[in-house]
CSV table of C-alpha atoms in Angstrom, one decimal:
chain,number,residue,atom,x,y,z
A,1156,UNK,CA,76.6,-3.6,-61.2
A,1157,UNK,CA,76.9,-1.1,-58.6
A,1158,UNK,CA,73.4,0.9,-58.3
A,1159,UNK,CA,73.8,4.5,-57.4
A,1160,UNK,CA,70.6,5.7,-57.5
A,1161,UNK,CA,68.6,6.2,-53.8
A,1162,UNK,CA,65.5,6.0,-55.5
A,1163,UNK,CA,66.8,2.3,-56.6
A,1164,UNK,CA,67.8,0.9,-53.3
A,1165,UNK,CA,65.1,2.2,-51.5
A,1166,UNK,CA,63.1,0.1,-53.7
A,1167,UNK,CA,64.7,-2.6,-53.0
A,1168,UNK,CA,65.0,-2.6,-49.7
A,1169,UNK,CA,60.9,-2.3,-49.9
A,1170,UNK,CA,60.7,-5.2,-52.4
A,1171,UNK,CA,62.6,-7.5,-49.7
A,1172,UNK,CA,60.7,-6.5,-47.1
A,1173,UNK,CA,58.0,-7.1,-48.9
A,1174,UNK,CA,58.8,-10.8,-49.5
A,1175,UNK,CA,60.0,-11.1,-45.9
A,1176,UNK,CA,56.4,-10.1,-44.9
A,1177,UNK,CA,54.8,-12.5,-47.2
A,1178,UNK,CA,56.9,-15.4,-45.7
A,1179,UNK,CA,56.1,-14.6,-42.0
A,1180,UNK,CA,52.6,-14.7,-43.3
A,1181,UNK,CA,52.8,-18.1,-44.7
A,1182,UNK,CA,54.7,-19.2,-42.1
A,1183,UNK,CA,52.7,-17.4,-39.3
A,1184,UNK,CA,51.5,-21.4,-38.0
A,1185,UNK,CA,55.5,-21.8,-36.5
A,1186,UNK,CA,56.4,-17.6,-36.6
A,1187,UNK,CA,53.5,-17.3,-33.6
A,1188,UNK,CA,54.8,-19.9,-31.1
A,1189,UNK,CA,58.5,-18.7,-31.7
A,1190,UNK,CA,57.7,-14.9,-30.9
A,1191,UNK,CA,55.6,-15.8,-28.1
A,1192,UNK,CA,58.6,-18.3,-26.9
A,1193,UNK,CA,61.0,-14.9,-27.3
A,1194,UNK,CA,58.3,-12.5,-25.9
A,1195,UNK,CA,58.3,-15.2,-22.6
A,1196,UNK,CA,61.9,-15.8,-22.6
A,1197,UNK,CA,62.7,-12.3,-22.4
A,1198,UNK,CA,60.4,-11.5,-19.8
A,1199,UNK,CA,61.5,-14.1,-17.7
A,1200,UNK,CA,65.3,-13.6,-18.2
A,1201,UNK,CA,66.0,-11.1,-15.4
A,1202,UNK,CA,64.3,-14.2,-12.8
A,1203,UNK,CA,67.3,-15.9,-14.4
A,1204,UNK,CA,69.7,-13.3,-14.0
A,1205,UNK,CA,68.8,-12.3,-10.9
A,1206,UNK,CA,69.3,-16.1,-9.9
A,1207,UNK,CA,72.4,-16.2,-11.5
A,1208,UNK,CA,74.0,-13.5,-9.3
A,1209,UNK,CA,73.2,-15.6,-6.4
A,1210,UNK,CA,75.2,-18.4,-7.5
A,1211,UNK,CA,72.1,-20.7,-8.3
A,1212,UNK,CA,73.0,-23.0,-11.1
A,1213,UNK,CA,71.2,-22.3,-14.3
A,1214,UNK,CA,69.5,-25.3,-14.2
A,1215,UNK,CA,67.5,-25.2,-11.0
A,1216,UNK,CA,67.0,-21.6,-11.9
A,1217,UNK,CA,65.3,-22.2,-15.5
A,1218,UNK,CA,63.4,-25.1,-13.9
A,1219,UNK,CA,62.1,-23.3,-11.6
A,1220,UNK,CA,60.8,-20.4,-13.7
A,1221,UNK,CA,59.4,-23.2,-16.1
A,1222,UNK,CA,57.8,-24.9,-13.4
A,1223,UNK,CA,56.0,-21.5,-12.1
A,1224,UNK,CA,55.2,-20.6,-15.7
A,1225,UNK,CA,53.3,-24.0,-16.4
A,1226,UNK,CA,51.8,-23.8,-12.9
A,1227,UNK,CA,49.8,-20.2,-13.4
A,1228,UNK,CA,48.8,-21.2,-16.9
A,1229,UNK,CA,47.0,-23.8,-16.1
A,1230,UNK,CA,45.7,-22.1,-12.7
A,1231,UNK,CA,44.2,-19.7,-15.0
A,1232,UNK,CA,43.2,-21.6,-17.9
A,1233,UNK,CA,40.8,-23.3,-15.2
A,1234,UNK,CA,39.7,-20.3,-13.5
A,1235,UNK,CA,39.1,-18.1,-16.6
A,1236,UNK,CA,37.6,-21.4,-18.5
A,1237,UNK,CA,35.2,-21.6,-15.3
A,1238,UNK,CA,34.2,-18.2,-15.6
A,1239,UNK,CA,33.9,-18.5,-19.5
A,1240,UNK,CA,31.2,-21.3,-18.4
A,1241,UNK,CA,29.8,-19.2,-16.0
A,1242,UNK,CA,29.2,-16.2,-18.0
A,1243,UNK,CA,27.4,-18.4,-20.8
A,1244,UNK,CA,24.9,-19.8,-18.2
A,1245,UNK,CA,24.1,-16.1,-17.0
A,1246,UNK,CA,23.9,-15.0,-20.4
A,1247,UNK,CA,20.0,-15.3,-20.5
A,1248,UNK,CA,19.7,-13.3,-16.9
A,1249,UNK,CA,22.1,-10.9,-18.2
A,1250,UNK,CA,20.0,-9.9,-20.9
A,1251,UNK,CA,16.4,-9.7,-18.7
A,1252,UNK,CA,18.1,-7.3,-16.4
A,1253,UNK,CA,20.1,-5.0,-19.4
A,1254,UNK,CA,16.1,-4.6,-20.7
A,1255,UNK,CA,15.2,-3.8,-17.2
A,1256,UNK,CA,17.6,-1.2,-17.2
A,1257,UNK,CA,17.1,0.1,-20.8
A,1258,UNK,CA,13.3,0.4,-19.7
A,1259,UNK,CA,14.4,2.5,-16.9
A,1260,UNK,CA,16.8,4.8,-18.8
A,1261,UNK,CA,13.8,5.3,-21.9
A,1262,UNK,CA,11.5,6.3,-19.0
A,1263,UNK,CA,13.9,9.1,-17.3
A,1264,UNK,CA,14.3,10.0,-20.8
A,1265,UNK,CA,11.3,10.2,-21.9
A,1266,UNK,CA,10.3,13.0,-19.6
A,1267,UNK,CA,12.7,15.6,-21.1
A,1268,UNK,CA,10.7,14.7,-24.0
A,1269,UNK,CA,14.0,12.3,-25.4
A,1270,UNK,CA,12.7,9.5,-26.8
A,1271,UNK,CA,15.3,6.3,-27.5
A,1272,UNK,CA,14.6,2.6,-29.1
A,1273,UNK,CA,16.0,1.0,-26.0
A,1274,UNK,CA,15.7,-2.2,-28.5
A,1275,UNK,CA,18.4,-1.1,-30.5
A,1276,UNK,CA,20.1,0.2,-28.0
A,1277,UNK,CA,20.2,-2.8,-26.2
A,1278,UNK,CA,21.5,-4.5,-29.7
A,1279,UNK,CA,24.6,-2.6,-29.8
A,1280,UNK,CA,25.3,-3.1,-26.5
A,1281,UNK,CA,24.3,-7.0,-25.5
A,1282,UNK,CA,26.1,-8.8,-22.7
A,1283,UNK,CA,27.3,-11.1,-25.2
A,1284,UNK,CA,29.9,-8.4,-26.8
A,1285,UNK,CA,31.5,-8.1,-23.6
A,1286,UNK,CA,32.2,-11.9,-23.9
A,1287,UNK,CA,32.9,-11.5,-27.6
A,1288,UNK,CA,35.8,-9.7,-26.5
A,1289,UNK,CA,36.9,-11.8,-24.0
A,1290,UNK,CA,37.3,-15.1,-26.0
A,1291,UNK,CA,39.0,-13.4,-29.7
A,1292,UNK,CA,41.7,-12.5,-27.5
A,1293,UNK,CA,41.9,-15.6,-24.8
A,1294,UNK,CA,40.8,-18.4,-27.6
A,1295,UNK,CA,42.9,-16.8,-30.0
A,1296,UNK,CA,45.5,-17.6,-27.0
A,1297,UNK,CA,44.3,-21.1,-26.8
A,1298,UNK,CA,45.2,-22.1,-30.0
A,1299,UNK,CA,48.9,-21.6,-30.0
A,1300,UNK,CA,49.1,-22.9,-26.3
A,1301,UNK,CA,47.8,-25.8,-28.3
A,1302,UNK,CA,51.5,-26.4,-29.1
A,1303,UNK,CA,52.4,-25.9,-25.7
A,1304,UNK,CA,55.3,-28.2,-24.8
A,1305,UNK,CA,56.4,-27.0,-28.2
A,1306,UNK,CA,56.7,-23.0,-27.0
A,1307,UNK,CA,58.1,-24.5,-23.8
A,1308,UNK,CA,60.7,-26.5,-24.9
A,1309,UNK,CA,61.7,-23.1,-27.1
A,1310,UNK,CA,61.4,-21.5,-24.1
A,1311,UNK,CA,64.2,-23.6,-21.8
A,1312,UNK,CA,66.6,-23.1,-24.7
A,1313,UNK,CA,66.2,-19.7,-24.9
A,1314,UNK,CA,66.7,-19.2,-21.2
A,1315,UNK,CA,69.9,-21.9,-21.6
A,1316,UNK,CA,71.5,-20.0,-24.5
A,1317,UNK,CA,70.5,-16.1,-23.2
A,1318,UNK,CA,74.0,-15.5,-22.2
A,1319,UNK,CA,75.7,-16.6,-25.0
A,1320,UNK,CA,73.4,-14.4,-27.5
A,1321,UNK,CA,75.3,-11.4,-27.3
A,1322,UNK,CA,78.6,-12.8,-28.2
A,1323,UNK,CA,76.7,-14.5,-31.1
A,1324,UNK,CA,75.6,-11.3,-32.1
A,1325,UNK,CA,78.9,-9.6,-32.0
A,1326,UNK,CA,80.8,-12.6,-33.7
A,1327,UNK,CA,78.1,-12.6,-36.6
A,1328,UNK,CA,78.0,-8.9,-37.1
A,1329,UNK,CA,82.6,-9.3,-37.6
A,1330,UNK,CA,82.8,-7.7,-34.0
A,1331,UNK,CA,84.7,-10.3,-32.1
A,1332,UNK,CA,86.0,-7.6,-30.3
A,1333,UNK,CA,82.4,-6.4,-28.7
A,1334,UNK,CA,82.9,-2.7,-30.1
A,1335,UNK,CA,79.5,-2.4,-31.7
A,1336,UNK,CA,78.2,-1.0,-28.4
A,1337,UNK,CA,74.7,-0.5,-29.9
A,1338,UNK,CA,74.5,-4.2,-30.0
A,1339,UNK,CA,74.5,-4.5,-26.6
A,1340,UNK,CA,72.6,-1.2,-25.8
A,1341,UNK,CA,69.6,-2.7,-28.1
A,1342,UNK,CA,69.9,-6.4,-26.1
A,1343,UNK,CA,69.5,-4.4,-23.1
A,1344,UNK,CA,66.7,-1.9,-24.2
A,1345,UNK,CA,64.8,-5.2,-25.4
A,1346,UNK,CA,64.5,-6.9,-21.8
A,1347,UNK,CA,64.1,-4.0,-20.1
A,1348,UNK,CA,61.1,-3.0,-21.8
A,1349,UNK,CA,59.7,-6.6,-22.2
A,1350,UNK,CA,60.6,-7.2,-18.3
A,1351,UNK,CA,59.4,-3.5,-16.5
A,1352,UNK,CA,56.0,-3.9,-18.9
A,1353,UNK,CA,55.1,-7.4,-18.0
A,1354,UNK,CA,55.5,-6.5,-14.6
A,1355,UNK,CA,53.2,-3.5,-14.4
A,1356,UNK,CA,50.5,-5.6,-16.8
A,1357,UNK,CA,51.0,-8.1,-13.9
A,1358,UNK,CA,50.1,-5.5,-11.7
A,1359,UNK,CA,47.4,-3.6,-13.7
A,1360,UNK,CA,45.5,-6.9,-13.7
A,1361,UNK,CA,45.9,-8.0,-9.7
A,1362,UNK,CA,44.9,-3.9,-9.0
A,1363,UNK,CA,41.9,-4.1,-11.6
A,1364,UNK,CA,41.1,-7.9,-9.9
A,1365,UNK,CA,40.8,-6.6,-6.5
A,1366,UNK,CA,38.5,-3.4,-7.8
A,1367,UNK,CA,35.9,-5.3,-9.2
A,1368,UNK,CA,36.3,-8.3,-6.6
A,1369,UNK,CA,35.5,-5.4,-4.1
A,1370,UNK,CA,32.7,-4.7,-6.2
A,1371,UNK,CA,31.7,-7.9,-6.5
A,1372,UNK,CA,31.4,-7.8,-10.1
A,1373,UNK,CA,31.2,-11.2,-11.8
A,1374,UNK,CA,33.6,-12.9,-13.6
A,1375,UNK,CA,36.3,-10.0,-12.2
A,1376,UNK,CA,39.0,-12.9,-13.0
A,1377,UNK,CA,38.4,-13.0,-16.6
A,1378,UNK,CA,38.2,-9.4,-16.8
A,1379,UNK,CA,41.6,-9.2,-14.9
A,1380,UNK,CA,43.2,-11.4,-17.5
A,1381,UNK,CA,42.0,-9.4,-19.8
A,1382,UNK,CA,43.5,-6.3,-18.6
A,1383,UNK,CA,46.8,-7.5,-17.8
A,1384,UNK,CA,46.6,-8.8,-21.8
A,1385,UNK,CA,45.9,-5.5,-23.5
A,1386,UNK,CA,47.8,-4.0,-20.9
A,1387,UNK,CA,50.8,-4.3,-23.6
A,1388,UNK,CA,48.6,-2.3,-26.2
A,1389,UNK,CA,49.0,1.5,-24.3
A,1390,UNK,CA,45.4,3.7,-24.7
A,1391,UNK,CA,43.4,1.8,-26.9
A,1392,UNK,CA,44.2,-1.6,-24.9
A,1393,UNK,CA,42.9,0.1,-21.6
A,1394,UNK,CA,39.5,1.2,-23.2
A,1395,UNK,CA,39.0,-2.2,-24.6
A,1396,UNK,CA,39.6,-4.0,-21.7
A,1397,UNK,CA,37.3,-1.8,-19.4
A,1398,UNK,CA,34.2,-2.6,-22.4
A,1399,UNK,CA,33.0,-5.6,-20.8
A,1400,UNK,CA,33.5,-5.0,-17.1
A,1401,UNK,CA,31.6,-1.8,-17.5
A,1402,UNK,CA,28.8,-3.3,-19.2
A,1403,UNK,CA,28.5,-6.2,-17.0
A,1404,UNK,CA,28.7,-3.6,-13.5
A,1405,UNK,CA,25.9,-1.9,-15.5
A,1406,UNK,CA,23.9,-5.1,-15.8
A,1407,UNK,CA,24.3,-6.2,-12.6
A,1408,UNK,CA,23.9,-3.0,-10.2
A,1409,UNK,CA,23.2,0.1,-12.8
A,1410,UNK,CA,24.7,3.5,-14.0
A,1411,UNK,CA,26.5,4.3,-10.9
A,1412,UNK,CA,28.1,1.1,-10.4
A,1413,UNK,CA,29.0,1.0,-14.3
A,1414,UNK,CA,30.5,4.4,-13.6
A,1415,UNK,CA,32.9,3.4,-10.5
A,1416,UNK,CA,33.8,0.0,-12.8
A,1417,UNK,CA,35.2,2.9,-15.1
A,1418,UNK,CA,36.7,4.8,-12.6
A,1419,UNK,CA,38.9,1.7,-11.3
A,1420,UNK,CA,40.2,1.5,-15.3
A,1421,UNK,CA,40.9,5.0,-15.8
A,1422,UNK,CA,42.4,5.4,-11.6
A,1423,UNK,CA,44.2,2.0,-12.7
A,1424,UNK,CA,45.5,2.8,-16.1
A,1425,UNK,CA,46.3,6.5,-15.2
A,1426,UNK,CA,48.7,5.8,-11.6
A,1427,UNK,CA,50.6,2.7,-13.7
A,1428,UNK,CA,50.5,4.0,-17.4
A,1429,UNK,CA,51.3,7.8,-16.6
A,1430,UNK,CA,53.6,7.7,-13.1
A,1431,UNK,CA,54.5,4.5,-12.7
A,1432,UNK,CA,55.8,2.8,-16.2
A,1433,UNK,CA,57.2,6.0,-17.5
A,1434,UNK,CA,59.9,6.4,-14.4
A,1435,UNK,CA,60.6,2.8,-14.6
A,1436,UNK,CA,60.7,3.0,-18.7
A,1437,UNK,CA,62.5,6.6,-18.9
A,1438,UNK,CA,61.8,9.1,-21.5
A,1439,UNK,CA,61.6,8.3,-25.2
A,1440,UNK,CA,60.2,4.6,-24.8
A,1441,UNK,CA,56.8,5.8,-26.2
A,1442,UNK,CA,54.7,5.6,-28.9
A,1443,UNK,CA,52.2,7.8,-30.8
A,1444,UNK,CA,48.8,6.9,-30.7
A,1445,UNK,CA,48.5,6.8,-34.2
A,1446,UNK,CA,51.7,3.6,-34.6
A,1447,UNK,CA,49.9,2.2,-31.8
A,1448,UNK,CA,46.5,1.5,-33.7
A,1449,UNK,CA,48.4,1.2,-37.0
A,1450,UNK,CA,50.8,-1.4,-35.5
A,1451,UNK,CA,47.9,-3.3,-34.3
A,1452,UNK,CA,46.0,-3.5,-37.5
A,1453,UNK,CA,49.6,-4.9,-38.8
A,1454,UNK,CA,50.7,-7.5,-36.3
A,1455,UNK,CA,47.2,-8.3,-35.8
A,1456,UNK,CA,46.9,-9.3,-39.7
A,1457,UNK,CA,50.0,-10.8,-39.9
A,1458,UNK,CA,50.4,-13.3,-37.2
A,1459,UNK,CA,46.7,-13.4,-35.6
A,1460,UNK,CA,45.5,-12.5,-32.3
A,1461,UNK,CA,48.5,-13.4,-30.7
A,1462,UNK,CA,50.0,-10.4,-33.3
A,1463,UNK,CA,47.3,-8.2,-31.5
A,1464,UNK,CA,48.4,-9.0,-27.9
A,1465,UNK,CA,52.4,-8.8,-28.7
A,1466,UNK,CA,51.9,-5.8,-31.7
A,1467,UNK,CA,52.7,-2.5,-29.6
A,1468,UNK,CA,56.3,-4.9,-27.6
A,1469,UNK,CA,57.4,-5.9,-31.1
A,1470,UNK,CA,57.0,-2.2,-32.7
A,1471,UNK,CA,59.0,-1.0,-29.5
A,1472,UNK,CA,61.9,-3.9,-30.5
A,1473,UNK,CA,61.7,-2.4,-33.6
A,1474,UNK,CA,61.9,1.4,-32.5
A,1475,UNK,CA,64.5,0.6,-30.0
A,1476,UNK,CA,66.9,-1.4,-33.2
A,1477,UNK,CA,66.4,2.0,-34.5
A,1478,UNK,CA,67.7,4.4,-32.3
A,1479,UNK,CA,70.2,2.4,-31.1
A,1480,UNK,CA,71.9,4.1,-34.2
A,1481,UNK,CA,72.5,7.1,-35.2
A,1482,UNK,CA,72.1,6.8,-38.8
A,1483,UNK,CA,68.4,5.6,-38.3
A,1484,UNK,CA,67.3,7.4,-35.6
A,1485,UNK,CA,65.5,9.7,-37.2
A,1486,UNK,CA,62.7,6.7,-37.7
A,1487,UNK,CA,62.4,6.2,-34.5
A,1488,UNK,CA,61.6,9.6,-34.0
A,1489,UNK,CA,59.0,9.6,-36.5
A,1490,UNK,CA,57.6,6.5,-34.3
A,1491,UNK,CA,58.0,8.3,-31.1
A,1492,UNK,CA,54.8,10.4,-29.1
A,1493,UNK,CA,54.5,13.8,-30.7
A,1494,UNK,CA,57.9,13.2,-32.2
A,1495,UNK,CA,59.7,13.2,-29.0
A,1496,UNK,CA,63.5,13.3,-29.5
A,1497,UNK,CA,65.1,9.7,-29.0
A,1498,UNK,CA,68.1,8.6,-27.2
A,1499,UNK,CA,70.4,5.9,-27.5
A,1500,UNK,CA,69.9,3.6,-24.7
A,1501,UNK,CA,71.8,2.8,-21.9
């Protein structure tokens, strides 16, 4: 029976999502390794493209990428696991010296007749929330690279298999012919985006390294990582990242070197998020604040931390499958910054 009714499908349509939803979350142990093998895969493909034009054979090419892939994981498992170690040690000094500096602040205060519990102040903000924040995210990590060989092995055949994908796509969708242009325009879209934002989160977290190396903040590795992670979550990821290193510059030096730790993120987070991604992105890649945070509640309750770290690429994969036709591009505008009209992509 033929249902006619819009009310009807719609319904429908929300009923299987619905169920779809419900099997990702049961099956969220195997779903998380897969998307972060396709999140990795796709970032790395233009290495292999770029190989491929220069007539290196696939094989040395994927190897290779493998092989540098495997080598700065466990480079920075050791480092950020050392600092991890570090930072409990110092945990103890850390708190003498935020009391010192609570003292101070109550005093200065204290004379414009402003009088503070530096107590509970100094409860809201103890040194170990800035670690807190640290290890959700990075442990979160560790678990699934628990199945490491597992995402790695994904990985290779992804890389194999990334040319033949399209024509997959094609043949499946009863386009042997390769006239569903969108296809190709949303394959495209997908590891551009993936690609150009791994590669300024790369370089968010080597420019906010070097700041707080020059400041001689501790543990300015693990609070590199960390920004190059949430780089991939746009405003909120920024302020999150910046939490810790700010409270630890105040711990260490005081206000004003709290305040330039701050500066660095914003300087940082302004030149690549606002000149630099959006003319290597184009117009109409972004997001409203308001999908952002939603999307990260979503992906975060659905597949775990790792849902957290990859929520704001896989909303994009799913704004860009929507504008890449015309009959639902009116959802990707409601998805879009302040409604910004949408584009297909080229």
């Amino acid at each position: 029976m033929e249902l006619r009714s819009p009310t009807a499908k719609v319904l429908i349509v929300l009923a299987a999502l619905v169920i779809v939803l419900a099997g990702i979350k049961a099956a969220s142990a195997i779903m998380v390794p897969f998307f972060l093998s396709g999140f990795i895969a796709i970032a790395c493909s233009p290495l292999i493209n770029w190989a491929s034009r220069r007539k290196i054979p696939k094989w040395v090419s994927v190897t290779l990428v493998i092989l540098i892939i495997v080598f700065i994981g466990f480079l920075l498992a050791g480092l950020v696991g050392q600092s991890l170690t570090d930072f409990k040690q110092n945990l103890p000094s850390y708190k003498l010296k935020l009391g010192d500096e609570f003292s101070w602040i109550a005093e200065r205060l204290a004379t414009f007749n402003i009088h503070i519990d530096r107590n509970l102040i100094a409860s809201y903000l103890d040194p170990g929330m800035a670690m807190s924040v640290a290890t959700n995210f990075i442990s979160g990590m560790g678990g699934v690279l628990s199945n490491l060989l597992l995402i790695l092995l994904t990985v290779i055949f992804m890389l194999f298999e990334s040319d033949s994908i399209p024509k997959r796509l094609h043949t499946a969708l009863a386009d042997p012919d390769m006239k569903m242009k969108h296809v190709d325009r949303f394959i495209q879209s997908v590891n551009s985006y993936l690609a150009i934002k791994t590669v300024v989160s790369v370089a968010t977290g080597i420019f906010i390294g070097v700041w707080l190396y020059v400041m001689d903040i501790d543990h300015f590795l693990l609070w590199a990582v960390l920004a190059f992670m949430l780089n991939y979550i746009p405003n909120i990821g920024s302020i999150i990242a910046a939490i810790p290193a700010v409270i630890i510059g105040f711990v260490q030096y005081g206000v004003a070197s709290a305040g330039l730790v701050a500066l660095g993120f914003v300087l940082v987070n302004t030149i690549m998020g606002n000149m630099v991604e959006p003319r290597l992105l184009g117009r109409g890649m972004g997001l409203s604040t308001l999908v952002v945070f939603l999307s990260l509640i979503f992906w975060g309750w659905l597949l775990g931390s790792v849902g957290m770290l990859l929520s704001v690429p896989l909303t994009m994969i799913v704004k860009i499958a929507l504008e890449s036709r015309e009959e639902s591009r009116w959802l990707a505008v409601l998805l879009s910054s302040e409604g910004e009209k949408t584009k297909p992509m080229i």
